[in-house]
Coordinates of N, CA and C and ligand atoms in Angstrom, one line a residue:
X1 N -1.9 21.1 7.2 CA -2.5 20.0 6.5 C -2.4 18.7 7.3
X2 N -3.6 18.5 7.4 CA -3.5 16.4 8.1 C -3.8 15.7 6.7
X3 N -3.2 14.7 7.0 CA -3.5 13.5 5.9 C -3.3 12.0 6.1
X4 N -4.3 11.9 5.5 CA -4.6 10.7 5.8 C -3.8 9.5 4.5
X5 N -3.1 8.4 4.8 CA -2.0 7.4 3.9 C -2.9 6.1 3.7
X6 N -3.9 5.9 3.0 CA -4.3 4.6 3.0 C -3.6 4.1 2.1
X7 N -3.6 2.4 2.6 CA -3.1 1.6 2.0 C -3.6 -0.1 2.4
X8 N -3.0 -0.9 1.7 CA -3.1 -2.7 2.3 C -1.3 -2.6 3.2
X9 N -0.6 -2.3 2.9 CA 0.7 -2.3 3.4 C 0.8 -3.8 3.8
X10 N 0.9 -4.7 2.6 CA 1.2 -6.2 3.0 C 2.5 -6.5 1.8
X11 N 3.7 -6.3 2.2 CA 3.6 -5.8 3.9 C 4.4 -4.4 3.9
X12 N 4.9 -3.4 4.5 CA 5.5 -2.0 4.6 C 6.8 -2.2 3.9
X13 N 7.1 -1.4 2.8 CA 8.2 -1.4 2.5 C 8.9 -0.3 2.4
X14 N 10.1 -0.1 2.1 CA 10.8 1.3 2.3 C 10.1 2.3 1.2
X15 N 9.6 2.0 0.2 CA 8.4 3.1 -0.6 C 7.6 3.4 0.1
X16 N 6.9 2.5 0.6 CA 5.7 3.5 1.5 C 6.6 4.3 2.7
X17 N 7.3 3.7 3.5 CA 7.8 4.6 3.9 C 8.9 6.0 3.8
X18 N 8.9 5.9 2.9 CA 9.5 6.9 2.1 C 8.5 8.4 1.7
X19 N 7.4 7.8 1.6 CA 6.2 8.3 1.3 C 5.5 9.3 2.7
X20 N 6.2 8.3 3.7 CA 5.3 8.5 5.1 C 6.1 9.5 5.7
X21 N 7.1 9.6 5.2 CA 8.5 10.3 5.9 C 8.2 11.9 5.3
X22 N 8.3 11.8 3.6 CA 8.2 13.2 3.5 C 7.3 13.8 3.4
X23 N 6.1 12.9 3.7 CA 4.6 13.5 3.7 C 4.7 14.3 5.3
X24 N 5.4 13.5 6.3 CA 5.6 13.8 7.7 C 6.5 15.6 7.6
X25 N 7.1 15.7 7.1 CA 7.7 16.9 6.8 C 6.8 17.9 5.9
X26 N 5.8 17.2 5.3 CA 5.2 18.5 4.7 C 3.8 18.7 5.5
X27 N 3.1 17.3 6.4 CA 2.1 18.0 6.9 C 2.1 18.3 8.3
X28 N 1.2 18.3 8.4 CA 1.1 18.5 10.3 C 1.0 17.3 11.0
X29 N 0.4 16.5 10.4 CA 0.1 15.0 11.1 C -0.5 14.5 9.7
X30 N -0.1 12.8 9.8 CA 0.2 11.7 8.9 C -0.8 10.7 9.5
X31 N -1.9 10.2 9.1 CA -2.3 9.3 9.3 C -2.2 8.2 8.3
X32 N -1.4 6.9 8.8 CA -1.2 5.8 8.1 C -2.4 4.4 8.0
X33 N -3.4 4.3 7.2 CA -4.7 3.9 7.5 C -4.4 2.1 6.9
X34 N -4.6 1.0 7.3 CA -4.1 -0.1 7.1 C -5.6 -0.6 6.9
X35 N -5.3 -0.8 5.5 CA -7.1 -1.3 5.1 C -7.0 -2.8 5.0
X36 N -8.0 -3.5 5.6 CA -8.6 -4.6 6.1 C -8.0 -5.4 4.4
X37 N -8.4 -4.5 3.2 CA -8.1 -5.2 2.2 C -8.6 -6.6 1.6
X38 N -9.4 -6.7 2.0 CA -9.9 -8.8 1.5 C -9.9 -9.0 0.7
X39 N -10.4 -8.2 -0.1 CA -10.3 -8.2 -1.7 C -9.0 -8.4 -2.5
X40 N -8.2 -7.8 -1.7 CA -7.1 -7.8 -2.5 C -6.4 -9.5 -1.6
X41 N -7.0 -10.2 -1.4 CA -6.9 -11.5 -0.4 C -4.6 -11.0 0.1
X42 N -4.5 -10.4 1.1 CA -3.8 -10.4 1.7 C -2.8 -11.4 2.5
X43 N -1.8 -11.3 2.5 CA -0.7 -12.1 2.6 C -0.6 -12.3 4.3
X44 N -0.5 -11.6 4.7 CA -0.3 -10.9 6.2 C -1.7 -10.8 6.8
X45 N -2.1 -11.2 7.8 CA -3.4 -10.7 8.0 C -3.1 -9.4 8.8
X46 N -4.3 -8.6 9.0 CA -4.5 -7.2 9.1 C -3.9 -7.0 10.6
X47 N -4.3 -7.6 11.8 CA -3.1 -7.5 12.9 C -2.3 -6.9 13.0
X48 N -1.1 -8.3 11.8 CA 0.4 -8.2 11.5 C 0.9 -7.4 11.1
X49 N 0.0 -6.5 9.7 CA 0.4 -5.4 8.9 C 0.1 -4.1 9.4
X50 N -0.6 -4.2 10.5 CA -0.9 -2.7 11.2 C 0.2 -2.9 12.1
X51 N 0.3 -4.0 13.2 CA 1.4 -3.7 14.0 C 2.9 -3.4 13.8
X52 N 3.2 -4.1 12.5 CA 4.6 -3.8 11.4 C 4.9 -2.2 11.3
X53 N 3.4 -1.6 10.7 CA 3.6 -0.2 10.5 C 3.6 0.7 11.6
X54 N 2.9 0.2 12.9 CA 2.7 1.0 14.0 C 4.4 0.7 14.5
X55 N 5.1 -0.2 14.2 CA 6.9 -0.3 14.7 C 7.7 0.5 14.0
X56 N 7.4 0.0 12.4 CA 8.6 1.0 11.8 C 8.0 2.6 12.1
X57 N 7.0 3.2 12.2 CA 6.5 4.6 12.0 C 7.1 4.7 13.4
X58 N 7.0 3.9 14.4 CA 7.0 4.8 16.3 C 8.0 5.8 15.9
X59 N 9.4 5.9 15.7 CA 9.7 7.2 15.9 C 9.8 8.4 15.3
X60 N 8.5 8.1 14.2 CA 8.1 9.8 13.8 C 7.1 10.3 14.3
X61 N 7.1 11.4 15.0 CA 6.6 12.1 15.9 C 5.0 12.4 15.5
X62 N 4.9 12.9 14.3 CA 3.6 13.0 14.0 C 2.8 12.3 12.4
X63 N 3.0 10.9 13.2 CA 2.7 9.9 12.4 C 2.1 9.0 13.4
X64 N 0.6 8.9 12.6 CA -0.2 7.5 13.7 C -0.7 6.5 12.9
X65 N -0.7 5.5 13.2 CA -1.3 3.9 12.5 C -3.0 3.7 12.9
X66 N -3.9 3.6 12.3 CA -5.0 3.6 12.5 C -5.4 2.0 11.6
X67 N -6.7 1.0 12.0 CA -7.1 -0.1 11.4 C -8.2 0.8 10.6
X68 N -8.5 0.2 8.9 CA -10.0 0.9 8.8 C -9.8 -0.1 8.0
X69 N -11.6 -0.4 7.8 CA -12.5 -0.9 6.7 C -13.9 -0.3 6.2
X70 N -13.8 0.4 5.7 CA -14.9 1.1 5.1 C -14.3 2.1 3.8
X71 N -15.1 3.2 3.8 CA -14.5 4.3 2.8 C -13.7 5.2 3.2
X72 N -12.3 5.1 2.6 CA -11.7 6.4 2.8 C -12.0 7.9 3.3
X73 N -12.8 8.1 2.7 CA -13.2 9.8 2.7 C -13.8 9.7 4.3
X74 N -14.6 8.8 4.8 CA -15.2 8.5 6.0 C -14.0 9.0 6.7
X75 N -13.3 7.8 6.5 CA -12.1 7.9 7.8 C -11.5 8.9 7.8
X76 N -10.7 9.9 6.4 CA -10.5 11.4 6.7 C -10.9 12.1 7.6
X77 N -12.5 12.1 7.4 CA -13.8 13.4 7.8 C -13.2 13.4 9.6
X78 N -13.3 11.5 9.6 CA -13.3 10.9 11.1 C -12.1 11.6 12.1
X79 N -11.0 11.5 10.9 CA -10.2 12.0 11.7 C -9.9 13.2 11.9
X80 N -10.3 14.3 10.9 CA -10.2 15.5 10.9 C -8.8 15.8 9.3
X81 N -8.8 14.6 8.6 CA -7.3 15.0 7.9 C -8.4 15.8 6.6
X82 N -7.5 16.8 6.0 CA -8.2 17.2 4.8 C -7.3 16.5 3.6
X83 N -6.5 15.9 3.7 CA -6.0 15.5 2.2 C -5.8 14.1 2.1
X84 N -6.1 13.2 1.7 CA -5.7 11.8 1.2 C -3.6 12.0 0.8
X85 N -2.8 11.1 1.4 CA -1.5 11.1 1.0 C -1.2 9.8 0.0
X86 N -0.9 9.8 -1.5 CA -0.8 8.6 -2.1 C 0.9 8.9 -2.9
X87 N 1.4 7.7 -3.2 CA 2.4 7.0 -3.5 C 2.1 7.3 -5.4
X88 N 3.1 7.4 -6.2 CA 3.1 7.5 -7.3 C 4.5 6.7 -8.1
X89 N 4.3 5.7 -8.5 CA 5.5 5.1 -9.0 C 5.5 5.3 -10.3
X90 N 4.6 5.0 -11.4 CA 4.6 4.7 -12.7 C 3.3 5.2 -13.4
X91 N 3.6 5.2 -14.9 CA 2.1 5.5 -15.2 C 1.0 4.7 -15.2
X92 N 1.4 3.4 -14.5 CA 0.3 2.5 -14.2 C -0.8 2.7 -12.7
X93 N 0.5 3.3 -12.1 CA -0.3 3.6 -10.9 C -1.1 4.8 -11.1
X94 N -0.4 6.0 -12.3 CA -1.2 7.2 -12.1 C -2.9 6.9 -12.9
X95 N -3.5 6.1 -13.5 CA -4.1 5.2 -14.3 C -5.4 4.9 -12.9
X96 N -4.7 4.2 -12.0 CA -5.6 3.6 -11.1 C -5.8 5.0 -9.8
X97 N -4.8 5.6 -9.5 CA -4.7 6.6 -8.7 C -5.7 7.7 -9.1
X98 N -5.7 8.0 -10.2 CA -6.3 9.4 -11.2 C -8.0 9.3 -10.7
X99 N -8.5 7.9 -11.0 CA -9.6 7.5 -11.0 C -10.1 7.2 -9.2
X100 N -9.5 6.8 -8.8 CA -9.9 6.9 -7.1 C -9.7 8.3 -6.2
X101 N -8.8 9.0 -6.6 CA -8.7 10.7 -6.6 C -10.4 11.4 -6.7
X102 N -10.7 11.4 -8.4 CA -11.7 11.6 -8.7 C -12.6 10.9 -7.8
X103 N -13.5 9.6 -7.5 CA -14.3 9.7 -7.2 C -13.9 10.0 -5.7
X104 N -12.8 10.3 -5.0 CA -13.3 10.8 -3.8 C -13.2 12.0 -3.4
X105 N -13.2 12.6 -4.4 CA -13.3 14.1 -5.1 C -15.0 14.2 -4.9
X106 N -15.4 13.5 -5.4 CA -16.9 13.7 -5.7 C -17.9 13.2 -4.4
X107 N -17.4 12.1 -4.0 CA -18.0 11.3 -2.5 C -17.7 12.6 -1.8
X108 N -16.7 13.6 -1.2 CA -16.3 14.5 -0.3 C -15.6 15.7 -1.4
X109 N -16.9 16.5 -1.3 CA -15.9 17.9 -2.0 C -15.1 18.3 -1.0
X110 N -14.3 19.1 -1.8 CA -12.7 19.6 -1.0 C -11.9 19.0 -0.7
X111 N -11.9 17.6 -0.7 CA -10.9 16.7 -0.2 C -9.8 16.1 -1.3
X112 N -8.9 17.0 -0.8 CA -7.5 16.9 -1.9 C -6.9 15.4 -1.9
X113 N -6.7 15.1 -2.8 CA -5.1 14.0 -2.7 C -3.7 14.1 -3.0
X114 N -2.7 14.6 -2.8 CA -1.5 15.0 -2.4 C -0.7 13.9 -3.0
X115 N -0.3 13.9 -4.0 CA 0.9 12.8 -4.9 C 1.9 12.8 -4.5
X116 N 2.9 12.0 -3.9 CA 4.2 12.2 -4.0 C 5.2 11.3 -4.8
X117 N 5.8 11.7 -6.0 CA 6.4 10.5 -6.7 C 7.4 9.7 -6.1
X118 N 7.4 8.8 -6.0 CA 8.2 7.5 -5.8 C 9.9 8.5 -5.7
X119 N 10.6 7.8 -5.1 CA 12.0 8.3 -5.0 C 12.8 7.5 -6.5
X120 N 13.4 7.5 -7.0 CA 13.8 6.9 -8.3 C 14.1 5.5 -7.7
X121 N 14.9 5.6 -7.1 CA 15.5 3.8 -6.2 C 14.2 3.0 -5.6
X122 N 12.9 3.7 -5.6 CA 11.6 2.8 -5.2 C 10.6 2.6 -6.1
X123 N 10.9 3.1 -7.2 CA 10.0 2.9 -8.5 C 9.6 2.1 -9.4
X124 N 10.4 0.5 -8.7 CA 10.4 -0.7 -9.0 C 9.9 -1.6 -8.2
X125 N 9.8 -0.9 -7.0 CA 9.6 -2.0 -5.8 C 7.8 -1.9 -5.5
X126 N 7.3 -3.0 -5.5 CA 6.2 -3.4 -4.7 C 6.4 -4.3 -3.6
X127 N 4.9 -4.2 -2.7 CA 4.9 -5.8 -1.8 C 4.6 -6.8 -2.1
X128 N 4.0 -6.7 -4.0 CA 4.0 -8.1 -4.3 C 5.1 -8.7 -5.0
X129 N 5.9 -7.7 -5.0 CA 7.3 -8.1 -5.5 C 8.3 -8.8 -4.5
X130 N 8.0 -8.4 -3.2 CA 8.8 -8.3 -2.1 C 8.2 -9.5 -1.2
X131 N 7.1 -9.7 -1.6 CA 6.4 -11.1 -1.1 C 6.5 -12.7 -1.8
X132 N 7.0 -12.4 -2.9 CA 7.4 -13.1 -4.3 C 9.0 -13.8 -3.8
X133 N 9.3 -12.5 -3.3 CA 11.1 -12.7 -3.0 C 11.0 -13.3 -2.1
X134 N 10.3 -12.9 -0.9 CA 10.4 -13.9 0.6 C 10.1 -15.3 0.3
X135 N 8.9 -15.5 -0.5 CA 8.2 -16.9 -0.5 C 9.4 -17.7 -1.2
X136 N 9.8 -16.9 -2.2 CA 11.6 -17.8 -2.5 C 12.6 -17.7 -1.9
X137 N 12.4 -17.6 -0.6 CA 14.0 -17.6 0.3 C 14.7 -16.6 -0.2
X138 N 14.0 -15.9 -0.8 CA 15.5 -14.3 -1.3 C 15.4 -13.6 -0.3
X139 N 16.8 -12.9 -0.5 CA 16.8 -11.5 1.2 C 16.0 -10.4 0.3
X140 N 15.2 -10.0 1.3 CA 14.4 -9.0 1.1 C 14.9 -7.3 1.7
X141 N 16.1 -7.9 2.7 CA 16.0 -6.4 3.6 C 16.7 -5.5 2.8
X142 N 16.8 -5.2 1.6 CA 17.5 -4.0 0.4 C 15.8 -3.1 0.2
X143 N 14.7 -4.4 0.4 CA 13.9 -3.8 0.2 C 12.8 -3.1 0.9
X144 N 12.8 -3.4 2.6 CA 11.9 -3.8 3.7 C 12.7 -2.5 5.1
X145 N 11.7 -2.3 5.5 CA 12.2 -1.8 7.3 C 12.4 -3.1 8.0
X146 N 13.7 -2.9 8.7 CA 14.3 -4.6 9.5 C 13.2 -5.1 10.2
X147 N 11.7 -4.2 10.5 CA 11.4 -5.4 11.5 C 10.2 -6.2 10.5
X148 N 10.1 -5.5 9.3 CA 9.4 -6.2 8.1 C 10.5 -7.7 8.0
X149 N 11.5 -7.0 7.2 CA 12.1 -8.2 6.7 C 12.4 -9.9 8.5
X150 N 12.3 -9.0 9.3 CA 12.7 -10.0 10.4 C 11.6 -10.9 10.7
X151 N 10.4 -10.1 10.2 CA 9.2 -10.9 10.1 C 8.8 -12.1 9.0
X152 N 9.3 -11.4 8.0 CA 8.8 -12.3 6.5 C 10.0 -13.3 6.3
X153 N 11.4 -12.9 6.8 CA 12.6 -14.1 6.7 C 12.3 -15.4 6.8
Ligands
LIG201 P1 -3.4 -0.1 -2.1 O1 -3.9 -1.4 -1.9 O2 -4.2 1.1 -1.7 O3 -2.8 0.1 -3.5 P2 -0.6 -0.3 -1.2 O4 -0.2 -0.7 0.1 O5 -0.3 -1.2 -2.4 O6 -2.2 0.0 -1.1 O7 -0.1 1.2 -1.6 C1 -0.4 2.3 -0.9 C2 0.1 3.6 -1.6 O8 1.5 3.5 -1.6 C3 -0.4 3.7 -3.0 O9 -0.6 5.1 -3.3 C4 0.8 3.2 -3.8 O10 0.9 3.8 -5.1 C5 1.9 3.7 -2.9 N1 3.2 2.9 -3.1 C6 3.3 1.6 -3.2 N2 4.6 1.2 -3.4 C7 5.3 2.4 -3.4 C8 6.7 2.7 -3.7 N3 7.6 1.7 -3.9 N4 7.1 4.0 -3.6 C9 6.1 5.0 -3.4 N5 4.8 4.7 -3.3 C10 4.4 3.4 -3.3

């Protein structure tokens, strides 16, 4: 199984990576896709947040950082991954998740999405929680890969 990890990753935190890790052990190759995001008006610009992820990921072997803006299912096909890899914390996410599953269910038949629930100790944590913390001088690194937090300090 290849799969593909989209996200905004503004900015990477130990949930996503958590995500990236044991998705890394269940598939063949992990694509971490760092979406341009504008919409979601971003903290980090897209550069920053790809190069963050392409640092903390280097030493997993079959895990690569890719930039996209466009539609998901595109970038899959593009890269050959058959399954979308997404993060599950709460029933709020399963709510927004359920619904983007489905329609890229329907844009690309056969193309699975692969849940993996949040670890219990990450099921609280967002990056807009973690960007909240920075912008108030709180230490973030409980919550961040060091070269995140060395960045946002
Ligand atoms: P998006 O803008 O696509 O929601 P995010 O970067 O916020 O991108 O999240 C990417 C994926 O990672 C989503 O599936 C999200 O639910 C998941 N995720 C976010 N935070 C965590 C966490 N703490 N633990 C596990 N998964 C998470």
């Amino acid at each position: 199984m290849i799969a593909l990890y989209p996200g905004t990753f503004d900015p990477m935190t130990n949930g996503h990576l958590d995500i990236i890790q044991r998705g890394a052990t269940l598939c063949t190759r992990v694509i971490v896709a760092v979406a341009k995001g504008t919409h979601k008006h971003p903290q980090l610009d897209w550069t920053a947040r790809f190069n963050l992820c392409r640092d903390v990921v280097a030493p997993i072997e079959n895990v690569q950082v890719v930039q996209f803006d466009g539609l998901t299912v595109a970038l899959a096909k593009q890269h050959g991954a058959n399954c979308i890899l997404r993060g599950l914390r709460h029933a709020g996410d399963f709510e927004y998740e359920a619904e983007l599953a489905g329609m890229n269910a329907v844009l690309s038949p056969g193309m699975e999405t692969l849940f993996l629930l949040a670890a219990p100790s990450h099921r609280s944590l967002s990056a807009s929680v973690v960007r909240d913390i920075a912008a108030k001088g709180g230490d973030i690194r409980a919550f961040v890969p060091k070269q995140v937090a060395d960045v946002l300090s």
